[in-house]
XYZ file of C-alpha atoms in Angstrom:
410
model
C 77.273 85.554 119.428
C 77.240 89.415 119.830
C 79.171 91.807 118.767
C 80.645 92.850 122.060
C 81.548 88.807 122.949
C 83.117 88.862 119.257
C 85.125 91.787 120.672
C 85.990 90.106 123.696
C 87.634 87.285 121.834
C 89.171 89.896 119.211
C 91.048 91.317 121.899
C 92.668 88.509 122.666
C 93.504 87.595 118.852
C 94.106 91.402 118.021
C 94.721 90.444 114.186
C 92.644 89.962 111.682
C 92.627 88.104 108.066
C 90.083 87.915 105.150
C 92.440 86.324 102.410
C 92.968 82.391 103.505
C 96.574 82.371 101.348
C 97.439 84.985 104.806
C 96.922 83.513 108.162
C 98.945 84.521 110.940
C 99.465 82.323 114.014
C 96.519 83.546 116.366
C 94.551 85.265 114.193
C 90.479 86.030 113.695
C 89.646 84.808 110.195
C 86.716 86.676 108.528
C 85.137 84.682 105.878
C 83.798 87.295 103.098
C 82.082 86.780 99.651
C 82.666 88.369 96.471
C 80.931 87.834 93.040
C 83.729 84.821 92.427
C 84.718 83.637 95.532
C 82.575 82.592 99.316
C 85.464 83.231 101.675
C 83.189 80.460 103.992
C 85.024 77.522 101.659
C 87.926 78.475 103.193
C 87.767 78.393 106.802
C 88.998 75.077 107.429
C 91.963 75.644 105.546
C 92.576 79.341 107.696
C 91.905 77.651 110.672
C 94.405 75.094 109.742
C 96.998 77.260 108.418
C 97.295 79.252 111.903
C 93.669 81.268 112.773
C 93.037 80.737 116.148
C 89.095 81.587 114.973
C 86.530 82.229 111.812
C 83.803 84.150 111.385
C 81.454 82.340 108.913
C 77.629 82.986 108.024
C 76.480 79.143 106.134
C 75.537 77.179 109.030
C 77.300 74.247 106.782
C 80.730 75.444 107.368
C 80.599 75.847 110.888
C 81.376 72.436 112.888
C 79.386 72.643 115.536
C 81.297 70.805 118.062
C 84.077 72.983 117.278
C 84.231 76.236 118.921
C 87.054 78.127 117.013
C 83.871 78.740 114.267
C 81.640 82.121 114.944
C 78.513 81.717 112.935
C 77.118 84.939 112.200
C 74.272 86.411 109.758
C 76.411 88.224 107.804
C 80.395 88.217 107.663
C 80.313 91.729 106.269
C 78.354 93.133 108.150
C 79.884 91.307 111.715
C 83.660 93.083 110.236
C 82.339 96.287 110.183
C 80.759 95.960 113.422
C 83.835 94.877 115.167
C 85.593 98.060 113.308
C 83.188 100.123 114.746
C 83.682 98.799 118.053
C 87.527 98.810 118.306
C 86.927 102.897 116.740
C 85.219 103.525 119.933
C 87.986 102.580 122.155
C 90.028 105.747 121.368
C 88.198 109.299 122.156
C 90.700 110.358 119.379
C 89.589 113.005 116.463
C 88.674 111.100 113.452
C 88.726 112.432 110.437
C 86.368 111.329 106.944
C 87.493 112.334 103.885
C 85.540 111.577 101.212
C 85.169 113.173 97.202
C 85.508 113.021 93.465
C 88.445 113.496 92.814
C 91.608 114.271 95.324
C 90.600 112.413 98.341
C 93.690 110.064 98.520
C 96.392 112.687 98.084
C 94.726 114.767 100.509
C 94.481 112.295 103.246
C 98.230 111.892 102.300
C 98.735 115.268 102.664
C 97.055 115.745 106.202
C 98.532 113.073 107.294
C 101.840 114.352 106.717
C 101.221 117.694 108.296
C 99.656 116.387 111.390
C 102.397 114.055 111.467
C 104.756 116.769 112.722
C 102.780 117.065 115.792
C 100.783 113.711 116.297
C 100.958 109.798 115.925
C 98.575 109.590 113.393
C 97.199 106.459 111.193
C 95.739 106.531 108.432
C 94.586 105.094 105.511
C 96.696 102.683 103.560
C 96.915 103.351 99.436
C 93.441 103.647 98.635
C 91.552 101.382 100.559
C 88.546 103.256 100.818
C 85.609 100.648 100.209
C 83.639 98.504 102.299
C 86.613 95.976 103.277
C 89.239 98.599 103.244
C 87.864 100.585 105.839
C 86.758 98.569 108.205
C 90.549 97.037 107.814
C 91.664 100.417 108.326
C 89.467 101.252 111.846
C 91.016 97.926 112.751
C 94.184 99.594 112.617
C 93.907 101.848 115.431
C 96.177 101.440 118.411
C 96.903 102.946 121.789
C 99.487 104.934 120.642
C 97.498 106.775 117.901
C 96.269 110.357 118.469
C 94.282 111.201 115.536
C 93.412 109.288 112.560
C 92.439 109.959 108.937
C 90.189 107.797 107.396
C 89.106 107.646 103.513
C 86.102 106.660 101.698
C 85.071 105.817 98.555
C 81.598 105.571 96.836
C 80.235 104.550 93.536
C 76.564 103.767 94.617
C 73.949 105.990 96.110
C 74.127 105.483 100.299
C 77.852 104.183 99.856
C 78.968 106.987 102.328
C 75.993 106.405 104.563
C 77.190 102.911 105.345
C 80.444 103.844 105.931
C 80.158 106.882 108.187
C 77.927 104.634 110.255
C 81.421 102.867 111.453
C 83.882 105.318 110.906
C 82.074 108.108 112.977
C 84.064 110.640 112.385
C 83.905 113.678 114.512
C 85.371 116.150 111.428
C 85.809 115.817 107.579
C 85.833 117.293 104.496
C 84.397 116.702 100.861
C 87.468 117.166 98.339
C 84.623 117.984 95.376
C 81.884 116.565 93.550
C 82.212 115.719 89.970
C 80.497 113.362 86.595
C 82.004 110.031 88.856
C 80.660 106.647 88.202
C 77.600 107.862 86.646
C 76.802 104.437 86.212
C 76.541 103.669 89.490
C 74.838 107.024 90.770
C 72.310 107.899 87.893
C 73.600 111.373 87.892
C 75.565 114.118 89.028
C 72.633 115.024 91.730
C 72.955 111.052 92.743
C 77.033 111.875 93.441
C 76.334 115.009 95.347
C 73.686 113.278 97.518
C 76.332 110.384 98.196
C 79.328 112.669 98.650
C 76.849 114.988 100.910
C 76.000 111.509 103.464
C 78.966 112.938 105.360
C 77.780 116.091 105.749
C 74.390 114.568 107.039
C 76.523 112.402 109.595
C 78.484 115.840 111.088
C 75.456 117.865 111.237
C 73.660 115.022 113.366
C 76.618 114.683 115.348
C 78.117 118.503 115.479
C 80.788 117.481 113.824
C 83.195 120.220 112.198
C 83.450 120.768 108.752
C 86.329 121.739 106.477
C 84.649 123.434 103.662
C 86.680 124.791 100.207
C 84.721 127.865 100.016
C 85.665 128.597 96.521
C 83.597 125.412 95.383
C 80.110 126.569 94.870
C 78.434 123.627 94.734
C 79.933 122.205 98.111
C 79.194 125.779 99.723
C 75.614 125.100 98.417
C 75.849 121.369 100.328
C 77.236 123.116 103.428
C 74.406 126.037 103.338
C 71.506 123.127 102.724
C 72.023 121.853 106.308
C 73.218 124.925 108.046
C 76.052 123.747 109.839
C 77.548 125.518 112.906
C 81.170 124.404 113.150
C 83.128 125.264 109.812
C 86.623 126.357 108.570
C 86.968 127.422 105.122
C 89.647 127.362 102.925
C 90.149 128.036 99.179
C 91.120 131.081 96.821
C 88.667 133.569 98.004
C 89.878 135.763 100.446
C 87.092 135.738 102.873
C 88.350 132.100 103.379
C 89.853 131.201 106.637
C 92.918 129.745 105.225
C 93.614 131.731 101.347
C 96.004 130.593 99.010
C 97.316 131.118 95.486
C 99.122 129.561 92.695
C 102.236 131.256 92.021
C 103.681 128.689 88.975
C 103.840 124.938 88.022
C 106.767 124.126 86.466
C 106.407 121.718 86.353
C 105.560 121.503 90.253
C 102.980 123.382 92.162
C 104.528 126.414 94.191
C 102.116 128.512 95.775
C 101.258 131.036 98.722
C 99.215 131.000 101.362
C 97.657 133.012 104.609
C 95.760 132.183 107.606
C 94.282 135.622 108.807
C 92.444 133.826 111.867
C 94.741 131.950 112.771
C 96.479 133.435 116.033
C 99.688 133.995 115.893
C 99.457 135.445 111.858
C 101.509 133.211 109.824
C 101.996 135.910 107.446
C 102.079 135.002 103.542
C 103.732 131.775 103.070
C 104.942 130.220 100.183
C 105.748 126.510 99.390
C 107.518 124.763 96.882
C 106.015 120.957 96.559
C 107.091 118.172 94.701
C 103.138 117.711 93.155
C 102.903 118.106 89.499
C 99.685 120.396 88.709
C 97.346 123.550 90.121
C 94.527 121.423 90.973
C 96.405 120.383 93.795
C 95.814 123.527 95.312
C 92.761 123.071 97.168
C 94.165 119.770 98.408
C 97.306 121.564 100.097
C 94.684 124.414 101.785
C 92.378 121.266 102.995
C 95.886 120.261 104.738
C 96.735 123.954 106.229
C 93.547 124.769 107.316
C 93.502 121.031 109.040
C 97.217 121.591 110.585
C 96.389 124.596 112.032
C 93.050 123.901 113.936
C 94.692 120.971 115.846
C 97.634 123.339 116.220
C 100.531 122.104 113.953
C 102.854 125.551 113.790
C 102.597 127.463 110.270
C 106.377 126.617 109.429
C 105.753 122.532 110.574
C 102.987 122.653 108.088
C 105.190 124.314 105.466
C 108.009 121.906 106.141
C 105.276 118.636 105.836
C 104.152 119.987 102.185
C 107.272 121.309 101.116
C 108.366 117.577 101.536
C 105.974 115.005 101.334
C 106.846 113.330 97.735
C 104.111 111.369 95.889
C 104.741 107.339 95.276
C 100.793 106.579 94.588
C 100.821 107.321 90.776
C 99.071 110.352 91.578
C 99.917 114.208 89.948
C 103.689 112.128 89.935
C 106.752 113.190 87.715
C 109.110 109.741 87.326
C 112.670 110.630 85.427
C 113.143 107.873 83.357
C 117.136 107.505 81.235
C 114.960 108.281 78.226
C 111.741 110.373 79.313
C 110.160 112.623 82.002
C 106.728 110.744 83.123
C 103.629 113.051 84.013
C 101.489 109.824 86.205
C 98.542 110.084 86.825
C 97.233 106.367 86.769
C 94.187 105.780 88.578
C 90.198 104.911 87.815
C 89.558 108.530 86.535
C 86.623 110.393 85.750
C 85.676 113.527 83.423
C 86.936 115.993 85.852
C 90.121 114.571 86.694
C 91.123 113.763 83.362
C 90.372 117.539 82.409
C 92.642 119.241 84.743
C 95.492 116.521 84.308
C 94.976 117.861 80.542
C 94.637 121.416 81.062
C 97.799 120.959 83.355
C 99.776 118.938 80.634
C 98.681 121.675 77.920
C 100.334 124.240 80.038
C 103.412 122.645 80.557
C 105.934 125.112 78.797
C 109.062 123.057 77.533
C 110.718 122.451 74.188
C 111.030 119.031 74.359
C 108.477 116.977 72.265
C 104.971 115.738 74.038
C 103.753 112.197 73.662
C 99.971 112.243 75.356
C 98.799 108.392 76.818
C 95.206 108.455 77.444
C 93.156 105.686 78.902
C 89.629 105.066 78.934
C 87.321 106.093 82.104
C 85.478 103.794 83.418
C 81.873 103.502 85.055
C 80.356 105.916 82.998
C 77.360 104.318 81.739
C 74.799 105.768 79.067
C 77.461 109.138 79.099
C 80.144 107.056 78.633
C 80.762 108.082 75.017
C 79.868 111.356 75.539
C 82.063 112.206 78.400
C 85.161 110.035 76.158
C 84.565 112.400 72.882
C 84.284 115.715 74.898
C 87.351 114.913 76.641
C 89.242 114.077 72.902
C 87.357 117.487 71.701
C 89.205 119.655 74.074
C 93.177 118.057 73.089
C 95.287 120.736 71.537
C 96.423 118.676 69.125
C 99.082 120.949 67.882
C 101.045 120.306 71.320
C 101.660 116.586 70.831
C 104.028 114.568 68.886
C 102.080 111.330 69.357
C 98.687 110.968 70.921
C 97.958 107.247 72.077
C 94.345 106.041 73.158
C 94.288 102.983 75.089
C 90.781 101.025 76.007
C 87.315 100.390 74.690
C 86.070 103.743 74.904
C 88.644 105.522 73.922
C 89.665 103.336 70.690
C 86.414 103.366 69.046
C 86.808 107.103 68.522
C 90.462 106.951 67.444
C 89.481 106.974 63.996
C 87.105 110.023 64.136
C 89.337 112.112 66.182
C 90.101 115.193 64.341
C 93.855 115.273 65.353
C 94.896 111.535 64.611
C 95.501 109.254 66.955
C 96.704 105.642 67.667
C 93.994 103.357 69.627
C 95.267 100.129 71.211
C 92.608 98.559 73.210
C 94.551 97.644 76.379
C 97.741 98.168 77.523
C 98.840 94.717 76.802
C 101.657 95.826 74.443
């Protein structure tokens, strides 16, 4: 069975399921594998349990004189396929974000400023990979006029795959950065993942959103000479400039469109994001905003208000502490700045520093774990606490003292 019948029949049974414990009445059940589980074991029981259909690939699972079965090569590869088909349905602007660090709080954040203008969908939490997306694309409806789509890598031609179904027709790399090394080899391995998007919008004249003030995007960008782009960043040859004006503890800044027609003038923003490095994610948003014509004060209003809930650059008031959060698979880079930002925190009340290890790091990872413990200001914190592997096997060696624990089963 095609791909086009497959959509036939999907259009008829418009939801779809890959976990058997969730099977709505009607719906297409997708039988994927994983490195513990063969989703094909459990068609039966989805069929059973309400799916009107299931899309297996072992011949043994699929009664043959039982047409609710769709025996395919590959399950994976047939749910990305029908994602890619239900995409092209809507002539809507897609946009691909992908990066090291910042990608799901910027797609957060342009969705919230094109929000005040469109119905937008987007992508839920962080699901980025090859499953999430495709459940994402799947998402799409008539009403939607523009969608923002996320995507993750942690092996080389990770982005190629996905662009291949997302297609967007715009996007933006948030950076590049020492990200599951393990996976990529090396830093050149990330930037030639990360830069698979860029490769899809050149083919396909896509426009790119380009932070100007990263030089080793701007060197990505000027590799394959693209002719569509829209800077943004702290440089003020940028399309859309902007500036920190304090963090305390949350990000306030200015900013200026000078192309943009009517001027916006200089203006400034008060968000409830804890740290600078959110900068460049709140520019990616403007400069997004304003080419699909969101008004410089309903892009002010979206970032003055949009309030983090992902355990991302998040400040939770607790009855006995104020919680700096940010809780997510991090890497070298992003644990830097979260420090740097911490460090520069000016109170009088008494700092307690939680650090957990970073994964995926392969042959660096103890390098990248004892440059990170190098740079601590010890002085600054009451109590430092290491939690993980990595991070507890140097407890003992670190200079400042420190208390390892290694996980947070405590």
């Amino acid at each position: 069975m095609d791909i086009q019948e497959i959509y036939r029949i999907y259009r008829s049974h418009p939801v779809v399921t890959t976990d058997s414990r969730d099977c709505p009445q009607g719906s297409i059940f997708i039988a994927l594998k994983g490195a513990s589980f063969d989703g094909n074991r459990f068609a039966e029981a989805a069929l059973q349990k309400g799916c009107s259909y299931a899309v297996v690939d072992e011949k043994e699972y699929a009664k043959a004189d039982d047409g609710r079965y769709i025996l395919v090569d590959d399950a994976l590869v047939t749910y990305k396929e029908l994602a890619r088909e239900h995409r092209r349905q809507f002539p809507i602007p897609v946009i691909g974000i992908t990066g090291t660090n910042g990608k799901t709080t910027s797609k957060e954040l342009i969705s919230a400023v094109l929000s005040e203008k469109f119905n937008v969908h987007h992508t839920e939490a962080n699901y980025n990979n090859d499953v999430g997306v495709p459940r994402t694309l799947l998402g799409i409806r008539p009403e939607h006029e523009i969608a923002v789509i996320e995507m993750g890598a942690s092996h080389p031609g990770d982005i190629e795959k996905l662009v291949k179904y997302v297609e967007p027709t715009c996007g933006l790399i948030t950076n590049v950065g020492r990200a599951h090394l393990q996976g990529f080899g090396s830093f050149e391995g990330v930037k030639r993942t990360k830069g698979e998007l860029y490769d899809f919008l050149k083919a396909h004249d896509g426009l790119l959103f380009l932070n100007e003030s990263n030089a080793d995007l701007m060197e990505m960008a000027a590799q394959r000479e693209f002719s569509s782009i829209i800077t943004y960043g702290q440089d003020e040859t940028a399309d859309v400039q902007g500036n920190v004006v304090s963090c305390a503890p949350f990000l306030k800044f200015t900013w200026q469109a000078l192309s943009h027609q009517p001027s916006s003038g200089t203006c400034e923003v008060q968000t409830h994001l804890i740290g600078s490095y959110n900068l460049d994610n709140m520019l990616a948003a403007i400069a997004i905003g304003l080419h699909f014509g969101v008004t410089p004060q309903q892009v002010c209003h979206a970032l003055e208000n949009y309030i983090p809930h992902n355990n991302r650059s998040q400040l939770t008031e607790t009855a006995h502490n104020r919680l700096i959060v940010d809780a997510y698979n991090a890497n070298p880079v992003s644990m830097r700045v979260a420090l740097d930002n911490f460090d520069s925190l000016h109170t009088d009340k008494p700092l307690v520093l939680i650090l957990g290890d970073m994964n995926e790091l392969g042959a660096e990872s103890k390098r990248e774990h004892m440059a990170l413990l190098e740079r601590i200001n010890t002085g600054r914190y009451r109590q430092i606490l290491l939690c993980g592997p990595c991070f507890t096997a140097l407890a003992d060696s670190f200079p400042g003292g420190a208390t390892g624990f290694a996980d947070n089963a405590v």
